[in-house]
XYZ file of C-alpha atoms in Angstrom:
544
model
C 112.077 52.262 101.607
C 109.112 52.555 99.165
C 108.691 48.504 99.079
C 105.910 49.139 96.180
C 107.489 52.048 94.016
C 110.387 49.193 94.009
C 108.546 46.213 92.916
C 106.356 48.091 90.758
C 109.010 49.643 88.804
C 111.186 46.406 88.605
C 108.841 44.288 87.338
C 107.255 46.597 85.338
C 111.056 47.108 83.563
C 111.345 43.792 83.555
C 108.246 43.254 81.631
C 108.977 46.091 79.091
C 113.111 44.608 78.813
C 110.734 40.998 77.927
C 108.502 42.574 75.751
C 111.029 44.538 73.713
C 113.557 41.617 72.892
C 111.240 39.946 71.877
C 109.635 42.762 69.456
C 113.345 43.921 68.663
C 114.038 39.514 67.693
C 110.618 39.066 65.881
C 111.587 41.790 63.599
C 115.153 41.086 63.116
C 114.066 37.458 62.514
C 111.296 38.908 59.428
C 114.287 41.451 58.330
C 116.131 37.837 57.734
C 113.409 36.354 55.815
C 111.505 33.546 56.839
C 114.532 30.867 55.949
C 116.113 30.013 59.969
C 114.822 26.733 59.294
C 116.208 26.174 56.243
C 119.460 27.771 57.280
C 119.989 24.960 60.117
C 118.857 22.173 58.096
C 121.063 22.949 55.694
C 124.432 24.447 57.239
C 124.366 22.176 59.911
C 126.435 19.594 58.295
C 129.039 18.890 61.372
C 129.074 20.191 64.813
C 131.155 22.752 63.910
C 129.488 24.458 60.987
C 126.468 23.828 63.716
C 127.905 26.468 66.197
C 128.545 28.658 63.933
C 125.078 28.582 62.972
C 123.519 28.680 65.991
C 125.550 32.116 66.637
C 124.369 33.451 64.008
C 120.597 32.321 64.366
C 120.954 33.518 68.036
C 121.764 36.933 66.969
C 119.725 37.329 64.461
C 116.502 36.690 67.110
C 118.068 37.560 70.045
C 117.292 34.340 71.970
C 118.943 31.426 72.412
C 116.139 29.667 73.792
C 114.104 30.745 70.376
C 117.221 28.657 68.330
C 117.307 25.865 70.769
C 113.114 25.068 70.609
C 113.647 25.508 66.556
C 116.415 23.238 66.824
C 114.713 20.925 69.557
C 111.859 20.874 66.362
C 114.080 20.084 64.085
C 115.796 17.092 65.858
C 111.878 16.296 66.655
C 110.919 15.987 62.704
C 114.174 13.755 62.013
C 115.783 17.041 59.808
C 118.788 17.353 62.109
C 121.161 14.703 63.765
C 121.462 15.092 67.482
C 125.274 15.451 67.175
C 123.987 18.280 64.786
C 121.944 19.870 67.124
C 124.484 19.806 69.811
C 126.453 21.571 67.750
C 123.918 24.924 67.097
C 122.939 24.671 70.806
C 126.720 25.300 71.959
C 126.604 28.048 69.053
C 123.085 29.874 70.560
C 125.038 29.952 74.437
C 127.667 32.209 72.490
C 125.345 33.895 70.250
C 123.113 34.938 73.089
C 125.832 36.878 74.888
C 125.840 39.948 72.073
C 123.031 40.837 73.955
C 124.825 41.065 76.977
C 127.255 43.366 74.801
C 124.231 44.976 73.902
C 123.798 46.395 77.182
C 127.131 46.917 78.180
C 126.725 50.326 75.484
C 125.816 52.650 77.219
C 123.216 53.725 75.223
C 120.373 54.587 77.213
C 120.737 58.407 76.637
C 119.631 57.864 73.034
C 117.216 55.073 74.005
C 113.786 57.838 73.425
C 114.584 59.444 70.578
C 115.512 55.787 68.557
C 111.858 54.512 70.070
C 110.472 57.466 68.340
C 112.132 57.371 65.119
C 110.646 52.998 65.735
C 107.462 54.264 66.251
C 107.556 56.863 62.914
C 108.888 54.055 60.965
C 106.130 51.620 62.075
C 103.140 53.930 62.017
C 103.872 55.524 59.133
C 105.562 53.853 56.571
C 103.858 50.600 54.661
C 106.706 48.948 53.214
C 107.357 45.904 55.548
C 111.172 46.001 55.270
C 110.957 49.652 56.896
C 108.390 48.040 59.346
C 110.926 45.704 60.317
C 113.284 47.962 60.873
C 111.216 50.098 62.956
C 110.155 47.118 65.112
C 113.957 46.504 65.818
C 114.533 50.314 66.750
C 111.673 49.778 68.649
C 112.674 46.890 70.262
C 116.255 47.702 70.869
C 115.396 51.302 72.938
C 112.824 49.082 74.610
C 115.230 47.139 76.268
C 116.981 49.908 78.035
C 114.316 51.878 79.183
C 113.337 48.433 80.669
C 116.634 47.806 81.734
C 116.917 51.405 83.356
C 112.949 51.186 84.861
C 114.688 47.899 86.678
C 117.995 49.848 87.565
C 116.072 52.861 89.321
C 114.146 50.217 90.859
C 116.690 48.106 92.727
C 118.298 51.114 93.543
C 117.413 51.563 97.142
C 118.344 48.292 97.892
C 121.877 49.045 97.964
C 120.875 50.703 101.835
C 119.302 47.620 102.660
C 121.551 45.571 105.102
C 119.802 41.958 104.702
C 120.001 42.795 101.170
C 123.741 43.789 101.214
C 124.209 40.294 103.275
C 122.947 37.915 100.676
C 124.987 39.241 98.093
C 128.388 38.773 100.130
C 126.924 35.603 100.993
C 127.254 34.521 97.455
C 131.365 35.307 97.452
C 131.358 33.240 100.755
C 128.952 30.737 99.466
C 129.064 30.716 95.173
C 126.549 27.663 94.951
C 123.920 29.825 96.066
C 124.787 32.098 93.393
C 124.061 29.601 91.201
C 121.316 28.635 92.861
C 119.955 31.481 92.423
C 120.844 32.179 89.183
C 119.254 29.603 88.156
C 115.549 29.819 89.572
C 115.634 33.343 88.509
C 116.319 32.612 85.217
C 113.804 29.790 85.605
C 111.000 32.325 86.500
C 112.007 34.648 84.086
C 112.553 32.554 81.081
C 114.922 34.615 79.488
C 119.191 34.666 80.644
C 119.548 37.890 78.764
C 116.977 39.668 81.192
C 118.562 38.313 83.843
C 121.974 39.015 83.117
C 120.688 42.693 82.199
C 119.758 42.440 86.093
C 123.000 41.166 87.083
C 124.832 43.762 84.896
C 122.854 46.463 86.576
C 123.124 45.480 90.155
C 126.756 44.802 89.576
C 127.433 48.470 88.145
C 125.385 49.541 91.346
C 127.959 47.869 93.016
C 125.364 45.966 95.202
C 126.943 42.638 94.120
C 130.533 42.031 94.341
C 132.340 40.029 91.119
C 132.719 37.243 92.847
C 129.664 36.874 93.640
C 128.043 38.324 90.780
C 129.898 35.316 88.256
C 128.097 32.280 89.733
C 124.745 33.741 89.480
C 126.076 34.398 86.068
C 126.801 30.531 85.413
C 123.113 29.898 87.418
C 121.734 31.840 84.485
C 123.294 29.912 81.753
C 121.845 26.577 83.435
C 118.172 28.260 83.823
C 118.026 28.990 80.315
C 117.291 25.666 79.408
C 114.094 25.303 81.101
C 112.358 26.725 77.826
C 113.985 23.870 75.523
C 113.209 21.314 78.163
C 109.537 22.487 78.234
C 109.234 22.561 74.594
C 110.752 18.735 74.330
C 108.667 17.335 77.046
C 105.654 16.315 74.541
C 108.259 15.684 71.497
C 109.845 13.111 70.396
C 113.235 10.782 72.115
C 115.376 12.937 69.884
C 114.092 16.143 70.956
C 114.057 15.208 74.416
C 117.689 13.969 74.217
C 118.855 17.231 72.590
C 117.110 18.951 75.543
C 118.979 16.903 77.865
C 122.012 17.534 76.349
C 121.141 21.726 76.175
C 121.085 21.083 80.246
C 124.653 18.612 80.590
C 126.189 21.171 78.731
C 125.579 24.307 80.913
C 125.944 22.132 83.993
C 129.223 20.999 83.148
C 130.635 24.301 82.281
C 129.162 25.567 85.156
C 131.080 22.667 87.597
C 134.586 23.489 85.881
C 134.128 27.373 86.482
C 133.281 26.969 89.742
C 136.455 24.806 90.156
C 138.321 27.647 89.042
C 136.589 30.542 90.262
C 138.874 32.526 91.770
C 141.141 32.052 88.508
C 138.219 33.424 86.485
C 137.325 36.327 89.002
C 140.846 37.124 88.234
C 140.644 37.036 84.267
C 138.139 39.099 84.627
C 139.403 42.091 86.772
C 142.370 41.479 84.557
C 140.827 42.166 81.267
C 138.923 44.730 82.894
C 142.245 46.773 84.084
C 144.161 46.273 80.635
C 140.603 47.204 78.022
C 139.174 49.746 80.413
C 136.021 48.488 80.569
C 132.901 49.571 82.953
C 131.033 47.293 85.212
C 128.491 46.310 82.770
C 130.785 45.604 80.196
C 132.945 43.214 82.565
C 129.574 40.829 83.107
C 129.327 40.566 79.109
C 132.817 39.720 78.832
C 132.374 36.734 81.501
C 129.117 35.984 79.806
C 131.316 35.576 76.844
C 134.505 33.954 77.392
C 132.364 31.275 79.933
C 130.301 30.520 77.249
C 133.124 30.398 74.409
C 135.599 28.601 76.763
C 132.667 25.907 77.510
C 131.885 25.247 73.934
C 135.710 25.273 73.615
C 135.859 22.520 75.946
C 133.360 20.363 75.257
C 133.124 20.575 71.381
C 135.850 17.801 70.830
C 133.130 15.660 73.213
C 129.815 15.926 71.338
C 129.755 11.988 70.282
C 130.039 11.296 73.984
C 128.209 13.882 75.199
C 125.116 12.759 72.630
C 125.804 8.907 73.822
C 125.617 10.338 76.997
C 121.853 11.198 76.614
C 121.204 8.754 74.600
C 121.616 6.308 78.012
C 119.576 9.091 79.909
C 116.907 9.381 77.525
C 116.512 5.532 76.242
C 113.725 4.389 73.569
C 113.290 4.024 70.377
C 112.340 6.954 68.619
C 109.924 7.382 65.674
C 110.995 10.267 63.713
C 110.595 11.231 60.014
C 113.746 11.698 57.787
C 112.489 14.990 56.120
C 115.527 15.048 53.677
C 115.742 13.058 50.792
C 117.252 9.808 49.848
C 118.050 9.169 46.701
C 117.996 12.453 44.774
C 121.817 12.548 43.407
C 122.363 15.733 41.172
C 125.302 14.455 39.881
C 123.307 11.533 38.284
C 120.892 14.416 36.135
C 123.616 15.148 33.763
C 125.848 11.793 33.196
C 122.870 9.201 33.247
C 119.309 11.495 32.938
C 117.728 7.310 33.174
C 118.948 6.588 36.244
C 118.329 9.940 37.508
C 114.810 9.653 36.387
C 114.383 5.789 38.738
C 116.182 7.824 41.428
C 112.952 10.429 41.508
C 110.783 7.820 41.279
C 111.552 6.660 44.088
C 111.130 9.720 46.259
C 107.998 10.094 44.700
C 107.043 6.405 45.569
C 108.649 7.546 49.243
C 106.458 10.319 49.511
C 103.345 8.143 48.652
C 104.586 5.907 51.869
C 104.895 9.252 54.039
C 101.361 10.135 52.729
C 99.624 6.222 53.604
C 101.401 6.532 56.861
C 99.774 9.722 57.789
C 96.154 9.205 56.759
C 97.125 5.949 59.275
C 97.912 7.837 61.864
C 94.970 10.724 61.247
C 92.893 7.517 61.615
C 94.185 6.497 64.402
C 94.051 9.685 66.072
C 90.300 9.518 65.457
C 89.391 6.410 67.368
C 92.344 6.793 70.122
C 92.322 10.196 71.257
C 96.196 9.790 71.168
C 98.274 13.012 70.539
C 100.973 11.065 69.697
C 99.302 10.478 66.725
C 98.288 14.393 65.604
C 102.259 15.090 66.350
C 103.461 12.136 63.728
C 100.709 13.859 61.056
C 102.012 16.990 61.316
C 105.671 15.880 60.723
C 104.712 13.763 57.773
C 102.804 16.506 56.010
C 105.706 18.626 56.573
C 107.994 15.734 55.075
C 105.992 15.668 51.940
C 105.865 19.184 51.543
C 109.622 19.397 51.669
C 110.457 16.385 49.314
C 107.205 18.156 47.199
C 109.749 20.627 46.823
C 113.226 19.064 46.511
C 111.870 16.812 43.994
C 110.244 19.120 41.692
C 113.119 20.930 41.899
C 115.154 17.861 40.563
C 112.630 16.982 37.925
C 112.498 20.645 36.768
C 116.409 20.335 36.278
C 116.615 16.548 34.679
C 113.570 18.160 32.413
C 117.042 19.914 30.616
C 118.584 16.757 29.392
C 117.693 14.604 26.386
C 115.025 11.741 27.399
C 113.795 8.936 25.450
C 109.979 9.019 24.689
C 108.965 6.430 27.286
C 111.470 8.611 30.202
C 109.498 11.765 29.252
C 106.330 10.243 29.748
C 107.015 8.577 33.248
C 108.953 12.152 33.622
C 105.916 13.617 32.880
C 103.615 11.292 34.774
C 106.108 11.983 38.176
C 105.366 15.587 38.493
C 101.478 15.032 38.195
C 101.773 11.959 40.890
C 103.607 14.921 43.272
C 100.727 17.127 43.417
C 98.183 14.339 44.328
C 100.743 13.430 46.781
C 100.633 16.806 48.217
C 97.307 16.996 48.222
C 96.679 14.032 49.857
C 98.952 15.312 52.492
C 97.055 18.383 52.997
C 93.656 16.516 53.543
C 94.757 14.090 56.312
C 96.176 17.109 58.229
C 92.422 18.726 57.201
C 91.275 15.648 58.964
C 93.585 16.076 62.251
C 91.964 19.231 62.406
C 88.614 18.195 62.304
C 89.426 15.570 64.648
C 91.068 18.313 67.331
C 87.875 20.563 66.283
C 85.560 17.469 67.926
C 87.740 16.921 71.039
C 87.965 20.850 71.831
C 83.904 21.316 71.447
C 83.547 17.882 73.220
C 81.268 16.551 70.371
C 80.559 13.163 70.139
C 80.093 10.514 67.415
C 77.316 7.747 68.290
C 78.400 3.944 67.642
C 76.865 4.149 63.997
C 78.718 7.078 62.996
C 82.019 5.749 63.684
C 81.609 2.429 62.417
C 80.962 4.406 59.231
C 83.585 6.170 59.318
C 85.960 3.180 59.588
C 84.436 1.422 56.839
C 85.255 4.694 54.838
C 88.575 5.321 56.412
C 89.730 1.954 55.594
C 88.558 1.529 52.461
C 90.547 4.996 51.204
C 93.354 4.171 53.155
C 93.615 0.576 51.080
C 92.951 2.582 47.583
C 95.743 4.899 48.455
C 97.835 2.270 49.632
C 97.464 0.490 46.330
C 97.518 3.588 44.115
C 101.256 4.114 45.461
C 102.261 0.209 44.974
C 101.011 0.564 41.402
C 103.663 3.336 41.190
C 106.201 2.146 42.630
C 105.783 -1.307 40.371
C 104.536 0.646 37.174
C 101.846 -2.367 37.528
C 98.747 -1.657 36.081
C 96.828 -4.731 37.810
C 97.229 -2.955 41.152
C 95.989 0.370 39.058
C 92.911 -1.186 37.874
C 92.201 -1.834 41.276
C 92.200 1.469 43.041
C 90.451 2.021 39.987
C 87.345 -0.738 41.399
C 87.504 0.555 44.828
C 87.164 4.516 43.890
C 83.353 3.576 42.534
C 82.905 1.794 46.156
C 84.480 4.733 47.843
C 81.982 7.221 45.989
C 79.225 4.552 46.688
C 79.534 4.209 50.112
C 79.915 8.480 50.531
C 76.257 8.638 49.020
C 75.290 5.874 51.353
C 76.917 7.640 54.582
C 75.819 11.407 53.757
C 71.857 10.163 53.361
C 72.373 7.784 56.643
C 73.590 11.172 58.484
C 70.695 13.255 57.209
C 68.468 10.523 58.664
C 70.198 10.442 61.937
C 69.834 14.219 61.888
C 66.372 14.620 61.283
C 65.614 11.893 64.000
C 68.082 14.198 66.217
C 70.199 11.406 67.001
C 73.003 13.288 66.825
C 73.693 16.902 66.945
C 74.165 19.639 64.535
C 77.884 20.286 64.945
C 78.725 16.763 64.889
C 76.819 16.467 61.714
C 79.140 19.318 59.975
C 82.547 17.149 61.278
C 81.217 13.904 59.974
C 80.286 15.376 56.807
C 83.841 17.120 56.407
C 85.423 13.959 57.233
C 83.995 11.444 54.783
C 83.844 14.553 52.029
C 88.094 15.003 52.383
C 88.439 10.783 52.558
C 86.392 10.646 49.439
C 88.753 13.579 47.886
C 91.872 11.261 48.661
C 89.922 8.743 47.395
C 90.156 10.741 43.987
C 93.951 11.385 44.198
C 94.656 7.537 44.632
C 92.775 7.538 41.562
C 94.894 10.202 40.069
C 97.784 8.388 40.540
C 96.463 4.682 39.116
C 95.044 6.839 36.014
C 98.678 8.031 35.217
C 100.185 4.456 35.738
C 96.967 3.181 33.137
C 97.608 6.203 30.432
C 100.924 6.126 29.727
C 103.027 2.893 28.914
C 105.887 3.177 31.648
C 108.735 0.315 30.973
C 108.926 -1.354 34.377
C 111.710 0.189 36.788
């Protein structure tokens, strides 16, 4: 045997079958619109609606790993329950099988003329839904001319004796099926290629079914690795969902293997009465173990999340991205009490925004990821509520308000934008920060004691600017409004302090540009917290 012409062509298949679901899911995920996210925050209300969701995700990017990481995230930023996210990770094992469907068409005649019509559509069209499309045809006769690269590839192997051996071994032996299975899958990071592989070397007929079916269940538990990976440096939650991703395949795999030769039977079964070809009988395993699993262990999600809960212990410090007291019901039979209710996701977003220019400061004089990670959800958290509760004061804008309402109405959707804003600037500060670490620049003693003074004296101005709204006081206004002429002071002071230090050459040029970034976006909050105390001083709120 031609030992290279093999490998070469096998993994270069394999590389083009990796490449091309993921082209062919990138563009059916843009064809979707950019809304997954919002799709699983929103439809996953109970485990159920969750796996239907995560089928549908799953086959609209053509990876179930891709819907468990997004979920994993999700979970991570405190959007999704973990009895939730059980749910749409039982739902992305079933949606990943179409895939496995996919294959079992034989299709692979057509396969070069639909790349070719993918590559008119992407070359020469401009419109980007036709450039989606093309990326999916694209994609799509991708996979099979990877798929048949790795079929014409493993060919000769069906000669080979040792070869011929190991696969028996797997009917006499099945855990090494799933041992193997699963490292494959491991290496590979994707089940789909490596069912494609199993579906090929079983329509060879260089595996037998019953060996073939436990490398099948080895796959499903491999295909976890990438959600495990992805939760290692998230939070408890995502780490528990994670966890659970793995339980789940491993128990479905134990109570298959129980009944193994009841399944091998199924399937040669349901092969004799549809007709179907060798490929096709690996999807429908692929399937109905998946479907029967979720089947299973669906009725067991609150056990099987206090399972991981005791496997995964700690407290975890996530950020409830959803809001809290927004009630559209409230909008049209009490507009006043509506009104208090979005004041107080306002005020909640002014927490969300102290916390994170915390945290950015923290990150600055620790070092501590932990600390980027927690800005990046809270930005994210007041960029959603930005949204949810302009969208609430937009609607309670339609009902009849007394004068005083309309101006705190008013003075609401101003306070969101400073919010934002403020939002924006510590994660422009986390960046600056990362910017340091990665070019290994350094601050001297001086330098950060500065920027402590200034950090602490903007995080106290914004922490008062958001207690003046949230108590419509305008004593704790009139303070942020004392400490803004410090804040502006003391930026003066620091920026002709760093031009001394520079000209001495105390410290270099590139640290000179990050200091000067930093104090410029604190003294920018700085104005927002003033922002906010102005509205609370201009317009004569009754107390809430």
């Amino acid at each position: 045997m031609d030992w290279q012409t093999m490998i070469f062509q096998f993994l270069g298949g394999l590389g083009l079958f990796l490449f091309a679901i993921k082209y062919m899911g990138d563009g059916l995920q843009r064809a979707a619109g950019d809304r997954l996210r919002e799709i699983l925050d929103r439809f996953t209300t109970n485990p159920i609606m969750g796996v239907l969701v995560g089928i549908i995700v799953t086959i609209l990017i053509q990876s179930s790993s891709g819907t468990t990481v997004i979920t994993v995230g999700l979970v991570s930023a405190g959007f999704m329950t973990l009895r939730q996210a059980i749910g749409v990770i039982m739902g992305a094992n079933i949606g990943t099988t179409v895939t496995a469907f996919i294959i079992g068409f034989d299709v692979g005649a057509y396969s070069y003329p639909i790349m070719a019509l993918g590559a008119v559509l992407l070359f020469f069209f401009k419109k980007d839904r036709i450039q989606n499309i093309g990326q999916i045809l694209f994609g799509f006769a991708g996979l099979f001319i990877g798929l048949e690269m790795m079929g014409d590839g493993m060919k000769p192997l069906r000669d080979w004796e040792a070869f011929i051996d190991l696969t028996v071994s797997f009917s006499d032996h099945p855990i090494l099926g799933v041992v193997a299975g699963t490292v494959f899958t491991l290496i590979v990071q994707s089940s789909s290629a490596t069912v494609g592989i199993l579906q090929g070397l079983y329509s060879e007929g260089l595996i037998p079914l019953g060996g073939a079916l436990p490398v099948l269940f080895g796959d499903n538990i491999g295909t976890t690795i990438t959600a495990v990976l992805a939760a290692l440096a998230a939070s408890v939650a995502a780490r528990r969902a994670a966890a659970a991703h793995v339980i789940f395949n491993v128990i479905g795999t134990i109570i298959f293997m129980i009944f193994l030769p009841v399944f091998v039977n199924y399937v040669e079964w349901i092969s004799g009465v549809l007709g179907l070809e060798e490929k096709m009988q690996i999807a429908f395993a692929h399937g109905t173990f998946n479907i029967i699993n979720t089947l299973i262990q669906l009725p067991f999600v609150g056990l099987l999340a206090l399972l991981v809960t005791k496997i995964v212990p700690g407290e975890d410090a996530t950020v409830e991205y959803g809001a809290k007291y927004l009630d559209k019901t409230l909008i049209g039979q009490s507009p006043s009490i509506a009104l208090g209710q979005a004041k107080e996701e306002v005020v909640r977003m002014g927490e969300f925004s102290v916390k994170g220019l915390q945290e950015s400061m923290d990150y600055l004089f620790t070092g501590d990821n932990k600390h980027a990670n927690m800005t990046v959800q809270l930005e994210e958290a007041i960029n959603n509520l930005d949204r949810v509760t302009t969208d609430y004061l937009v609607e309670l804008s339609k009902e009849s308000l007394s004068e005083n309402d309309s101006k705190l109405h008013h003075s609401l959707f101003q306070n969101i934008r400073d919010i934002e804003r403020v939002g924006d600037h510590f994660e422009n500060l986390v960046e600056l920060i990362q910017a340091k670490d990665s070019n290994r620049v350094k601050f001297s003693e001086e330098a950060t004691a500065e920027l402590k003074e200034m950090y602490e004296l903007v995080l106290d101005a914004v922490s008062l600017s958001v207690l003046s709204l949230d108590k419509q006081s305008k004593d704790f206004a009139r303070e942020v409004l004392s400490k803004e002429d410090r804040i502006d002071e003391l930026e003066r002071v620091l920026r002709k302090r760093h031009i001394l230090r520079l000209n001495k050459g105390e410290c270099s040029g590139q640290a000179g540009i990050i200091y000067a970034d930093i104090i410029s976006n604190l003294e920018r909050v700085g104005d927002h917290a003033v922002n906010i105390a102005e509205s609370i001083l201009e317009e004569n709120h009754p107390l809430m």
